[in-house]
Tab-separated table of C-alpha atoms and ligand atoms in Angstrom:
chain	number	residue	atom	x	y	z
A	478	UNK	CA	-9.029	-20.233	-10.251
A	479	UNK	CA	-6.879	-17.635	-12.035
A	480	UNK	CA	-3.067	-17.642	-11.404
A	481	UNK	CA	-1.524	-15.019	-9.241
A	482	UNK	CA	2.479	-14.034	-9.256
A	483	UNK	CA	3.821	-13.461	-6.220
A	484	UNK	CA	7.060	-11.311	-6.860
A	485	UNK	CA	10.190	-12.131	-4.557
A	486	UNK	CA	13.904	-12.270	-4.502
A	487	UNK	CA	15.966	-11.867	-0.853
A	488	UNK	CA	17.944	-9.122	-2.971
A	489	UNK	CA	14.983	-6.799	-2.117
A	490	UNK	CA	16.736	-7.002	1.229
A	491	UNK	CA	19.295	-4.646	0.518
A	492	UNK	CA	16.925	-1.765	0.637
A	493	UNK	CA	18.023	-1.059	3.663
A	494	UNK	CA	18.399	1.906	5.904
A	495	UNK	CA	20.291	0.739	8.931
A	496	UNK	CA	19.639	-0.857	11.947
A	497	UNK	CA	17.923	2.391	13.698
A	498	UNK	CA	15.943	3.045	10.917
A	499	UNK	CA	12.094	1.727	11.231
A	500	UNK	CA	11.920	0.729	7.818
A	501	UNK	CA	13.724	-2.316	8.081
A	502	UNK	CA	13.945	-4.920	5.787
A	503	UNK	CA	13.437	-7.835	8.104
A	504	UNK	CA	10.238	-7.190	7.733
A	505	UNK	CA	10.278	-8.973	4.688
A	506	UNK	CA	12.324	-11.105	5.402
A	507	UNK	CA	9.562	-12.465	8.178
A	508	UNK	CA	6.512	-12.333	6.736
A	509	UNK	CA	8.349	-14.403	3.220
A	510	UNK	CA	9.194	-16.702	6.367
A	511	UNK	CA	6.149	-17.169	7.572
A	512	UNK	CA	4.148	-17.271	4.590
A	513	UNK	CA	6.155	-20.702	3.607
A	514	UNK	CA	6.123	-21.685	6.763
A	515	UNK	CA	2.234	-21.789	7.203
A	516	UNK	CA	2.156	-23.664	3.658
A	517	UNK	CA	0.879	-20.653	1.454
A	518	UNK	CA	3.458	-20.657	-0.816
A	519	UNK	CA	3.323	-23.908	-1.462
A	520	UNK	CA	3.457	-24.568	-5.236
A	521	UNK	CA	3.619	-21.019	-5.972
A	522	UNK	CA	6.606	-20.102	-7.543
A	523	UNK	CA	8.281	-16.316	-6.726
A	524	UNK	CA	9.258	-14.410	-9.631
A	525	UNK	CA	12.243	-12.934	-9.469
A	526	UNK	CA	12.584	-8.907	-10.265
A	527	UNK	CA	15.267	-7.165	-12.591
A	528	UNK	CA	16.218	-3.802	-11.665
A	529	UNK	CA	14.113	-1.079	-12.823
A	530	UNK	CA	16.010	0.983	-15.861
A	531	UNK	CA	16.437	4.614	-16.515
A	532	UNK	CA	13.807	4.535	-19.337
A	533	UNK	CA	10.287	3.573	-16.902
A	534	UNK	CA	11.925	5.340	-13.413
A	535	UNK	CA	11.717	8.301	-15.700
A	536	UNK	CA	8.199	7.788	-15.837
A	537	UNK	CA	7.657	8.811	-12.098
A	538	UNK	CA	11.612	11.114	-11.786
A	539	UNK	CA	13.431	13.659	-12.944
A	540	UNK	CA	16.716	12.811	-14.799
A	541	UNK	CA	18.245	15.582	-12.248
A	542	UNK	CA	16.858	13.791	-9.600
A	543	UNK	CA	17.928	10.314	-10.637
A	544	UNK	CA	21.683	11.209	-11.085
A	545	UNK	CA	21.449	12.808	-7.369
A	546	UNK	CA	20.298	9.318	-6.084
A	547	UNK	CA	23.293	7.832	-8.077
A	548	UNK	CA	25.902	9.780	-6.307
A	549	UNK	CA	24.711	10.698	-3.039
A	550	UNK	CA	26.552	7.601	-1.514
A	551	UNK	CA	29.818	9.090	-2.746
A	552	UNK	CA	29.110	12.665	-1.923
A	553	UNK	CA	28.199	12.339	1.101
A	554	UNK	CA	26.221	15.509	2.344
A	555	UNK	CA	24.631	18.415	0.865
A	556	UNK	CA	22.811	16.549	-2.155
A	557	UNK	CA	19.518	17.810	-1.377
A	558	UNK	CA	16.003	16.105	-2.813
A	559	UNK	CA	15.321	15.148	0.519
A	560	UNK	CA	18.571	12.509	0.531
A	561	UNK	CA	20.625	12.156	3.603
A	562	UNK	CA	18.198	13.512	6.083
A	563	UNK	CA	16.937	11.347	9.248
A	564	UNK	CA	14.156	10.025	7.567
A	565	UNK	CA	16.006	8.982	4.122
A	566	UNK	CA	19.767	8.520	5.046
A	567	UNK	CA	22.336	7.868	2.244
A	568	UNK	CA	23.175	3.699	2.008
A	569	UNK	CA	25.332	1.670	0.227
A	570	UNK	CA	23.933	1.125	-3.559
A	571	UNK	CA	21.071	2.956	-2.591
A	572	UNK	CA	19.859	3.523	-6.245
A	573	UNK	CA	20.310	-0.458	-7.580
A	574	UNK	CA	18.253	-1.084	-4.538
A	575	UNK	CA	15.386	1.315	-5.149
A	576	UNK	CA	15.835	0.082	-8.423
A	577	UNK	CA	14.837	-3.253	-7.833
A	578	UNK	CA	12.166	-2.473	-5.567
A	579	UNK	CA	10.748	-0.242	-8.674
A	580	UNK	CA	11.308	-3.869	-10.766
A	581	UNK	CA	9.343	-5.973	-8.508
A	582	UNK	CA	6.254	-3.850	-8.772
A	583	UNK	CA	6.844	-3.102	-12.607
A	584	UNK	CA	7.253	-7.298	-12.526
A	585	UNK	CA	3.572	-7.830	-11.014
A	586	UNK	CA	2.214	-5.178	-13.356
A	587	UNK	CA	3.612	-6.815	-16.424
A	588	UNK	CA	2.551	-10.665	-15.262
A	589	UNK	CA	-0.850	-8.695	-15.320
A	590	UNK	CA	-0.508	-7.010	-18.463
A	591	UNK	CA	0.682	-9.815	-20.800
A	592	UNK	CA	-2.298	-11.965	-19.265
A	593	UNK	CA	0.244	-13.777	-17.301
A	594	UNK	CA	-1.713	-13.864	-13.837
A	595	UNK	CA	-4.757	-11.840	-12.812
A	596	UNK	CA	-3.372	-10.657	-9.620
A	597	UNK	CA	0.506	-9.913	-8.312
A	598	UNK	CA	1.736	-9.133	-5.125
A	599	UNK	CA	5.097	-7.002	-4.703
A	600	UNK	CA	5.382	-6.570	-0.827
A	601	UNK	CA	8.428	-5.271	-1.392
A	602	UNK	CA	6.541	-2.114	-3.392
A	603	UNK	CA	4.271	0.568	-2.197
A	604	UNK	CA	6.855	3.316	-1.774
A	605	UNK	CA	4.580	5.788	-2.055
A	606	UNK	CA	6.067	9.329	-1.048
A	607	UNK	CA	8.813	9.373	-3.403
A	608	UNK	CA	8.494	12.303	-5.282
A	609	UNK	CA	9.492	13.069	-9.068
A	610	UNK	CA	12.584	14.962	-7.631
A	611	UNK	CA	13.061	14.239	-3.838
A	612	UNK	CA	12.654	11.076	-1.481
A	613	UNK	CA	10.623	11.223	0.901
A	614	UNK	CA	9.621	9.077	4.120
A	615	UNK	CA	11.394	6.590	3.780
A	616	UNK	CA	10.817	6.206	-0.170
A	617	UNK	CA	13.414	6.671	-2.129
A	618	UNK	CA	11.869	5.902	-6.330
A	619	UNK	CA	7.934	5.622	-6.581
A	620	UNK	CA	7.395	2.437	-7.504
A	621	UNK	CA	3.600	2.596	-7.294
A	622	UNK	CA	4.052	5.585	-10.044
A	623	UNK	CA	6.093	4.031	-12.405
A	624	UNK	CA	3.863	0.968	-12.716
A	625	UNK	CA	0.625	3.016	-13.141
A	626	UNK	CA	2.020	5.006	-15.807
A	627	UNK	CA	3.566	1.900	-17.748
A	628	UNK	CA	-0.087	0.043	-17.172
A	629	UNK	CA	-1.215	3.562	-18.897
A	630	UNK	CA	1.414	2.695	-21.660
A	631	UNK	CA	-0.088	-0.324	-22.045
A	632	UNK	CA	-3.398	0.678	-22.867
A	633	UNK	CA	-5.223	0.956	-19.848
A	634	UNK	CA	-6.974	4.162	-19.446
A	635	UNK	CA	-8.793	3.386	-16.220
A	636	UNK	CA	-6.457	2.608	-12.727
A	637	UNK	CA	-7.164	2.882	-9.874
A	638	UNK	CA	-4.882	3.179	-6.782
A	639	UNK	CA	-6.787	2.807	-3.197
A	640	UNK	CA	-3.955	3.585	-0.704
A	641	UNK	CA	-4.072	2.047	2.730
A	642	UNK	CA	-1.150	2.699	4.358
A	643	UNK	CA	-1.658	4.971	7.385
A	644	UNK	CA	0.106	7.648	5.713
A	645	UNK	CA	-1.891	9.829	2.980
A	646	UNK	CA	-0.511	8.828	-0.641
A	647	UNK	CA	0.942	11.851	-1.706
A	648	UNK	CA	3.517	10.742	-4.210
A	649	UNK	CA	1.187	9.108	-6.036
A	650	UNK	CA	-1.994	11.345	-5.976
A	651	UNK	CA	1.183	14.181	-7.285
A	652	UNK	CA	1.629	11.881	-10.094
A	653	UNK	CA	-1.490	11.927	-11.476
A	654	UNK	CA	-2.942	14.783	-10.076
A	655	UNK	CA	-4.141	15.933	-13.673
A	656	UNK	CA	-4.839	12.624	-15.406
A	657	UNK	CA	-8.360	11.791	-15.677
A	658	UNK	CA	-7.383	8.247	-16.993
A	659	UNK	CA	-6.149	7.571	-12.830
A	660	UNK	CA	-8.335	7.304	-9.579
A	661	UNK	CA	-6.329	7.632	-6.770
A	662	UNK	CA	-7.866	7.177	-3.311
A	663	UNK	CA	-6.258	7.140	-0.218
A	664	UNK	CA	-7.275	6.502	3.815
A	665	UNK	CA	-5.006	7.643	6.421
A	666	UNK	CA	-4.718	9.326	9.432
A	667	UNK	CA	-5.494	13.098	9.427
A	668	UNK	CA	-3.105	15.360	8.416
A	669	UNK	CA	-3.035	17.250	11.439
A	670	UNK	CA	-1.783	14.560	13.334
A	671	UNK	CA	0.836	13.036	10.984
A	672	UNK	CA	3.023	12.554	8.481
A	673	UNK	CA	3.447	14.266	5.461
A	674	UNK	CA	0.776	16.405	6.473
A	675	UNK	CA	-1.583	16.356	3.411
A	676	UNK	CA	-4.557	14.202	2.403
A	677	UNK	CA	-7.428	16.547	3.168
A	678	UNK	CA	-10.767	15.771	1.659
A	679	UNK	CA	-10.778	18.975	-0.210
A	680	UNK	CA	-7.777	17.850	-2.529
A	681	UNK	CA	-9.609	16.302	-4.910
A	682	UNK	CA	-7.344	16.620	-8.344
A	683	UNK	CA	-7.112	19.181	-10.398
A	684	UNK	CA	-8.305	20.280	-14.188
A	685	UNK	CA	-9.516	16.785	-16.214
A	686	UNK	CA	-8.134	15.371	-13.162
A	687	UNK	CA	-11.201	17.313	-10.874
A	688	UNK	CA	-12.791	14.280	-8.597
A	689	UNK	CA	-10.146	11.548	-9.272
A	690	UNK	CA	-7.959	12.161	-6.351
A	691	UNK	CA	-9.722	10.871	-3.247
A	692	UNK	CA	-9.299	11.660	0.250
A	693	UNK	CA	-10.074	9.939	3.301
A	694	UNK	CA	-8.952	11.641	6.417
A	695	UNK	CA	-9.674	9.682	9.945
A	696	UNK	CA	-8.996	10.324	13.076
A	697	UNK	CA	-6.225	9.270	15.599
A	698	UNK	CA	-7.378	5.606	17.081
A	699	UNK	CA	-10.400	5.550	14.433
A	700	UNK	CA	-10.107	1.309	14.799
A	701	UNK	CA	-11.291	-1.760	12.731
A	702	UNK	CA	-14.822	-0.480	12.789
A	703	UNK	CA	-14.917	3.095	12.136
A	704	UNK	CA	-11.945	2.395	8.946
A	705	UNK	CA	-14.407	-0.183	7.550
A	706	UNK	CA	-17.218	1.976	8.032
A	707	UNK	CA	-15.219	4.773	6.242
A	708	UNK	CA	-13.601	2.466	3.573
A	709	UNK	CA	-17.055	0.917	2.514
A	710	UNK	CA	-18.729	4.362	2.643
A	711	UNK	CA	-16.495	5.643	0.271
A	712	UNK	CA	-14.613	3.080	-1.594
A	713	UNK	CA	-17.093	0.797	-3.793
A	714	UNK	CA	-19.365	3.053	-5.166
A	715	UNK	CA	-16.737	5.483	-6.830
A	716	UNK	CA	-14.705	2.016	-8.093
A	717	UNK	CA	-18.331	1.066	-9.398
A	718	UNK	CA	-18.397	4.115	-11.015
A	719	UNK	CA	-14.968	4.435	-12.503
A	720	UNK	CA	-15.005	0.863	-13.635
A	721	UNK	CA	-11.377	0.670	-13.804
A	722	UNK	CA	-9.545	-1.942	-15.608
A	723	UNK	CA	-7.050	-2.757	-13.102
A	724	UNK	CA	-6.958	-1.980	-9.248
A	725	UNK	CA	-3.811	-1.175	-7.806
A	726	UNK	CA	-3.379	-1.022	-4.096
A	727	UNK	CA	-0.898	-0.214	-1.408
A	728	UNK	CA	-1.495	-2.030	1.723
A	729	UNK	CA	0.790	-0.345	3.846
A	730	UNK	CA	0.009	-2.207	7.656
A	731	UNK	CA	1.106	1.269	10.091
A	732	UNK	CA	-2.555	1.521	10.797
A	733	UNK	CA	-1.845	-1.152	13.527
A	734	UNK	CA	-2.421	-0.204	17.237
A	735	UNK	CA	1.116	-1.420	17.886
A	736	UNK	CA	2.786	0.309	15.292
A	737	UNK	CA	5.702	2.866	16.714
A	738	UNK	CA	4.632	5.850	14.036
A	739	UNK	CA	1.042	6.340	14.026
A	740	UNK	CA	-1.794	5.722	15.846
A	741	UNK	CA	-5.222	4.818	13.884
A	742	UNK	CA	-5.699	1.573	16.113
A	743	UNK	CA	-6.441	-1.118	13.334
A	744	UNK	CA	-5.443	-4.885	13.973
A	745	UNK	CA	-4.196	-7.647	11.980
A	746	UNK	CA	-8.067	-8.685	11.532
A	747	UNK	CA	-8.987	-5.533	10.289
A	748	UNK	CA	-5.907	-5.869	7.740
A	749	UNK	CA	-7.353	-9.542	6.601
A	750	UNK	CA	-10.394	-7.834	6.063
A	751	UNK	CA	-9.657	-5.418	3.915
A	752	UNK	CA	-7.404	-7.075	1.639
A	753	UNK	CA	-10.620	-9.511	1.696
A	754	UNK	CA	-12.480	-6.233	0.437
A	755	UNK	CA	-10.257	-4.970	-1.885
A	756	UNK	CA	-10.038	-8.748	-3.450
A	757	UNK	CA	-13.614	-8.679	-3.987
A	758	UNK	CA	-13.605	-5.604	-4.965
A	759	UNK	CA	-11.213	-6.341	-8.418
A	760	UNK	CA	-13.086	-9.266	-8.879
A	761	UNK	CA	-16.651	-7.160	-9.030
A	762	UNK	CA	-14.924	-3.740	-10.884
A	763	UNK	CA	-11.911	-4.363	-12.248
A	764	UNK	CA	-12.139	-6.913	-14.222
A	765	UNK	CA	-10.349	-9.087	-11.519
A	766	UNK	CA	-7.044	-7.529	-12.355
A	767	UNK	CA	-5.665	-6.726	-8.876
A	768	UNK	CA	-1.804	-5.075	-8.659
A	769	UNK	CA	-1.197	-5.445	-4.403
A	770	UNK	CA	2.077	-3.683	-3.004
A	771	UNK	CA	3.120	-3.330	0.673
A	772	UNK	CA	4.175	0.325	2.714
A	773	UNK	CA	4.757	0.914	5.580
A	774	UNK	CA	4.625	-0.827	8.954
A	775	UNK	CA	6.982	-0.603	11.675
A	776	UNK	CA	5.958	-3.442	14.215
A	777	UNK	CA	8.753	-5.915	12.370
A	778	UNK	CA	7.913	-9.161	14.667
A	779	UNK	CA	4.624	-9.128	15.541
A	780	UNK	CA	2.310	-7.295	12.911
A	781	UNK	CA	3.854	-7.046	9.137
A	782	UNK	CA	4.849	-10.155	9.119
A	783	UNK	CA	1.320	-11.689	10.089
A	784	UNK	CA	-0.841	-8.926	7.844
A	785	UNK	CA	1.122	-9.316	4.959
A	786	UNK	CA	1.273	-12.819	5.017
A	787	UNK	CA	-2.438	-12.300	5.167
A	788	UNK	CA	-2.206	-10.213	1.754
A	789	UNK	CA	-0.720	-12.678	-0.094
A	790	UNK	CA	-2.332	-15.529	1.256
A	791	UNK	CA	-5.594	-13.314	-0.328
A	792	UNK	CA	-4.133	-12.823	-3.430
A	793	UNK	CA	-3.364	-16.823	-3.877
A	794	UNK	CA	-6.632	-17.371	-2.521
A	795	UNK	CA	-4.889	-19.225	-0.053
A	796	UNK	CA	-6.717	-17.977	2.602
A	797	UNK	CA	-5.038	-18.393	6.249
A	798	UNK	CA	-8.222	-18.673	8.684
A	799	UNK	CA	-6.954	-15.622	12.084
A	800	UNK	CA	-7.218	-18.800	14.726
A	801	UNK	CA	-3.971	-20.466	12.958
A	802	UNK	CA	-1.231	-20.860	15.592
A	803	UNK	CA	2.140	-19.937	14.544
A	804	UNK	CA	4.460	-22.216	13.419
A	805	UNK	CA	7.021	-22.668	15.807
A	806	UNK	CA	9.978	-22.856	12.843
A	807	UNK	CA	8.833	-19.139	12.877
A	808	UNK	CA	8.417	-18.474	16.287
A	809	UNK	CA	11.928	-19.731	16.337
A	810	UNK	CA	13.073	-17.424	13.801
A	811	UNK	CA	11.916	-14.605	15.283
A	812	UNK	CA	13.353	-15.532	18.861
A	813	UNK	CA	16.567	-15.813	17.225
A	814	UNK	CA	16.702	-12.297	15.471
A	815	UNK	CA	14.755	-10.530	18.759
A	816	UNK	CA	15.165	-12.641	21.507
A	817	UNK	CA	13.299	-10.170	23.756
A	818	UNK	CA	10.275	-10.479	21.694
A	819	UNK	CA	6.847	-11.538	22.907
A	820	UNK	CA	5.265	-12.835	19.946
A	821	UNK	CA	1.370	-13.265	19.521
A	822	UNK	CA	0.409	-17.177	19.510
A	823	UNK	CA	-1.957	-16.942	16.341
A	824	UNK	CA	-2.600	-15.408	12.911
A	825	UNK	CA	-5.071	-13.317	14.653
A	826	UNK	CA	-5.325	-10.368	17.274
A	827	UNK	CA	-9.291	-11.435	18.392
A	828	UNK	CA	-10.067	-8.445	16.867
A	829	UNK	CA	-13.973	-8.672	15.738
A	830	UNK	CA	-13.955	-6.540	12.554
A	831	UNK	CA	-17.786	-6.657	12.198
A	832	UNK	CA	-18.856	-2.650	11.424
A	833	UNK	CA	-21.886	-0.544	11.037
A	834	UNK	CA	-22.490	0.807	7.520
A	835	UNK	CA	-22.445	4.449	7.055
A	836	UNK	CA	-25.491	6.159	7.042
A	837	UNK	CA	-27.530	4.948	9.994
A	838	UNK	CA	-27.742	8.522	11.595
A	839	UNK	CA	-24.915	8.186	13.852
A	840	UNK	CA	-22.444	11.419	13.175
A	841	UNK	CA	-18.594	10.791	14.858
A	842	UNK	CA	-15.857	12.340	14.233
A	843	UNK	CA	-15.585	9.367	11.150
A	844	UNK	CA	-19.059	10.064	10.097
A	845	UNK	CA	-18.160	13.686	9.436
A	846	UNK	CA	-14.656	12.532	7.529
A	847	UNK	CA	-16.794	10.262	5.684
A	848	UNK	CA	-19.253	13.023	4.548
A	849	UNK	CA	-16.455	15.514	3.868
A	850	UNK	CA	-15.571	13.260	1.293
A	851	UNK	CA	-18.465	11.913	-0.263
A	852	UNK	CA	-19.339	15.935	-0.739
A	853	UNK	CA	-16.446	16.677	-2.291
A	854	UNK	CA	-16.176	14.054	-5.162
A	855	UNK	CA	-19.217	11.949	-5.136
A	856	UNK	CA	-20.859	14.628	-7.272
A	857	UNK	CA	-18.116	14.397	-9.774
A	858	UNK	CA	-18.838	11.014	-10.427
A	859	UNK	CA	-22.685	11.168	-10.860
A	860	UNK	CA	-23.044	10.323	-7.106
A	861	UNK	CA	-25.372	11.512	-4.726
A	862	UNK	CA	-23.377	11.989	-1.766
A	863	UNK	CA	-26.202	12.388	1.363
A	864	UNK	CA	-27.977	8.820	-0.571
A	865	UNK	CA	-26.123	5.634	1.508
A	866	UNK	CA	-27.511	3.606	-1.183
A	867	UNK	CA	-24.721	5.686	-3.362
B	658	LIG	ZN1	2.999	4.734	6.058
């Protein structure tokens, strides 16, 4: 069994936007909970991150853009890059904070790179609208950026970055928009209906870059079934023909039915599954190197907590089987921080995430994502895109 790091330190706490904000820390701060509590952590220790220096959050931001960050606590208003709006209001030590979140993915990608562990899990990470000179959604430094282009330091000269967060990837796919060395692929809800509003199939990269941005945009209240059917349709023949040397994923959980932002209907099974998938997946293509970060997800009792503790549970290969009741230490917890709070019994939502593969003549609204997409880059990669065997 090879080792995986999980990366954790309650410091990441302090990346925190305030109590009204929906990206709220005790999100973490559950699903660390729970993951003892159900035994997964057992043995394992957590690696604790350093704060990201100037030198790699260059890598993904402007020097301009960095100082802004530094002082827009003390100014106050009018800093502009997207700082002190609604969605990204000023805090307290906002940039050590970022900082550290940048450190805890950098952390896993370094555990990886020095042969240290196979896999690494940063749930803290995944902030993946950052920009190279603005925040944005919630993301203040791209920490999914800066590790990809250190990995690239390294060596590597094949990553790629499958982004399921409900939200398209746009930091990110900006990034390496160009770079033919980076495939970045990314599921969400359509632009049309959400946040940031990109993510159409037709943005496929750009000059050596052409085909290595991926886009797969689904419908509102698409479900277990229909992402799986997208995600399988799409996902494993362009990583079997990239080959990358690591796989780097953000595993945002807003695709929930219960989550307060968006509205593409997954469950927590559906989440198990695919971090299942995207195991497998590194262990078939990428040479079992597997970099996992979190996202978004704004149910903070009863989803994150449960789906991420899923994700790292898959990344131990500590599997927690979905009929697992909650332990009540944790059901305790939560009662205590949300007393109102009805939370679910088990590790599961009795979701059945079984799925039709694409390409058995049906044509929904998914279907015709899925072929927008597999038209638009499949070619690019030597891939017939009307042949389901492709
Ligand atoms: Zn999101």
């Amino acid at each position: 069994m090879s080792p995986s790091a999980v990366v954790w330190d309650p410091a990441l706490l302090a990346y925190d936007m305030g109590d009204q904000h929906p990206f709220n820390p005790v999100r973490l701060h559950l699903t660390m909970r729970l993951a003892a509590a159900l035994g997964v952590l057992d043995d394992v220790p957590l690696l604790s991150p350093e704060p990201a220096g100037a030198k790699d959050l260059y890598r993904a931001h402007s020097a301009e853009y960095l100082e802004a960050v530094q002082q827009a606590p003390m100014a106050g208003w009018d800093v502009g890059h997207g700082l002190g709006t609604e969605d990204n209001p000023l805090f307290t030590d906002m940039h050590d904070a970022a900082s550290l979140v940048v450190g805890s993915t950098l952390l896993g990608a370094r555990c990886i790179a020095e042969g240290r562990a196979q896999r690494a899990v940063s749930i803290a990470g995944g902030h993946h609208h950052a920009m190279q000179d603005r925040a944005a959604g919630f993301c203040i430094y791209n920490d999914c950026s800066v590790a990809i282009s250190w990995l690239l330091e390294q060596g590597y000269d094949r990553i790629a970055y499958v982004d399921t967060d409900v939200h398209h990837g746009d930091g990110v796919q900006a990034a390496f928009v160009g770079d033919p060395r980076v495939l970045t692929i990314s599921l969400h809800q359509h632009p049309f209906t959400l946040f940031p509003g990109t993510g159409y199939s037709s943005e496929i990269g750009a000059g050596d870059g052409e085909g290595r941005a991926v886009n797969v945009p689904l419908p509102p209240h698409t479900g277990d079934a229909g992402w799986l059917r997208a995600f399988h349709a799409v996902v494993p023949s362009l990583l079997e023909a990239f080959r990358p040397q690591v796989l780097v994923t953000q595993c945002g959980v807003d695709s929930h039915r219960e989550d307060p932002l968006a509205d593409l209907s997954l469950t927590v099974d559906g989440h198990r599954a695919i971090y299942r998938e995207l195991r497998a997946l590194a262990e078939r293509w990428a040479e079992g190197r597997w970099l996992a970060v979190g996202g978004g997800g704004y149910q903070l009792m009863r989803v994150v907590p449960r789906s991420w503790t899923h994700l790292i549970a898959t990344v131990l290969d500590h599997d927690v089987t979905p009929d697992v009741p909650l332990p009540v230490e944790w059901t305790d917890l939560v009662r205590g921080v949300a007393p109102s709070a009805e939370v679910p019994p088990t590790m599961s939502d009795g979701a059945d995430v079984g799925y039709s593969p694409w390409g058995d003549g049906l044509d929904d609204a998914v279907d015709a994502a899925i072929r927008d997409t597999r038209r638009a880059v499949f070619p690019l990669h030597g891939l017939d895109p009307d042949d389901p065997r492709d």
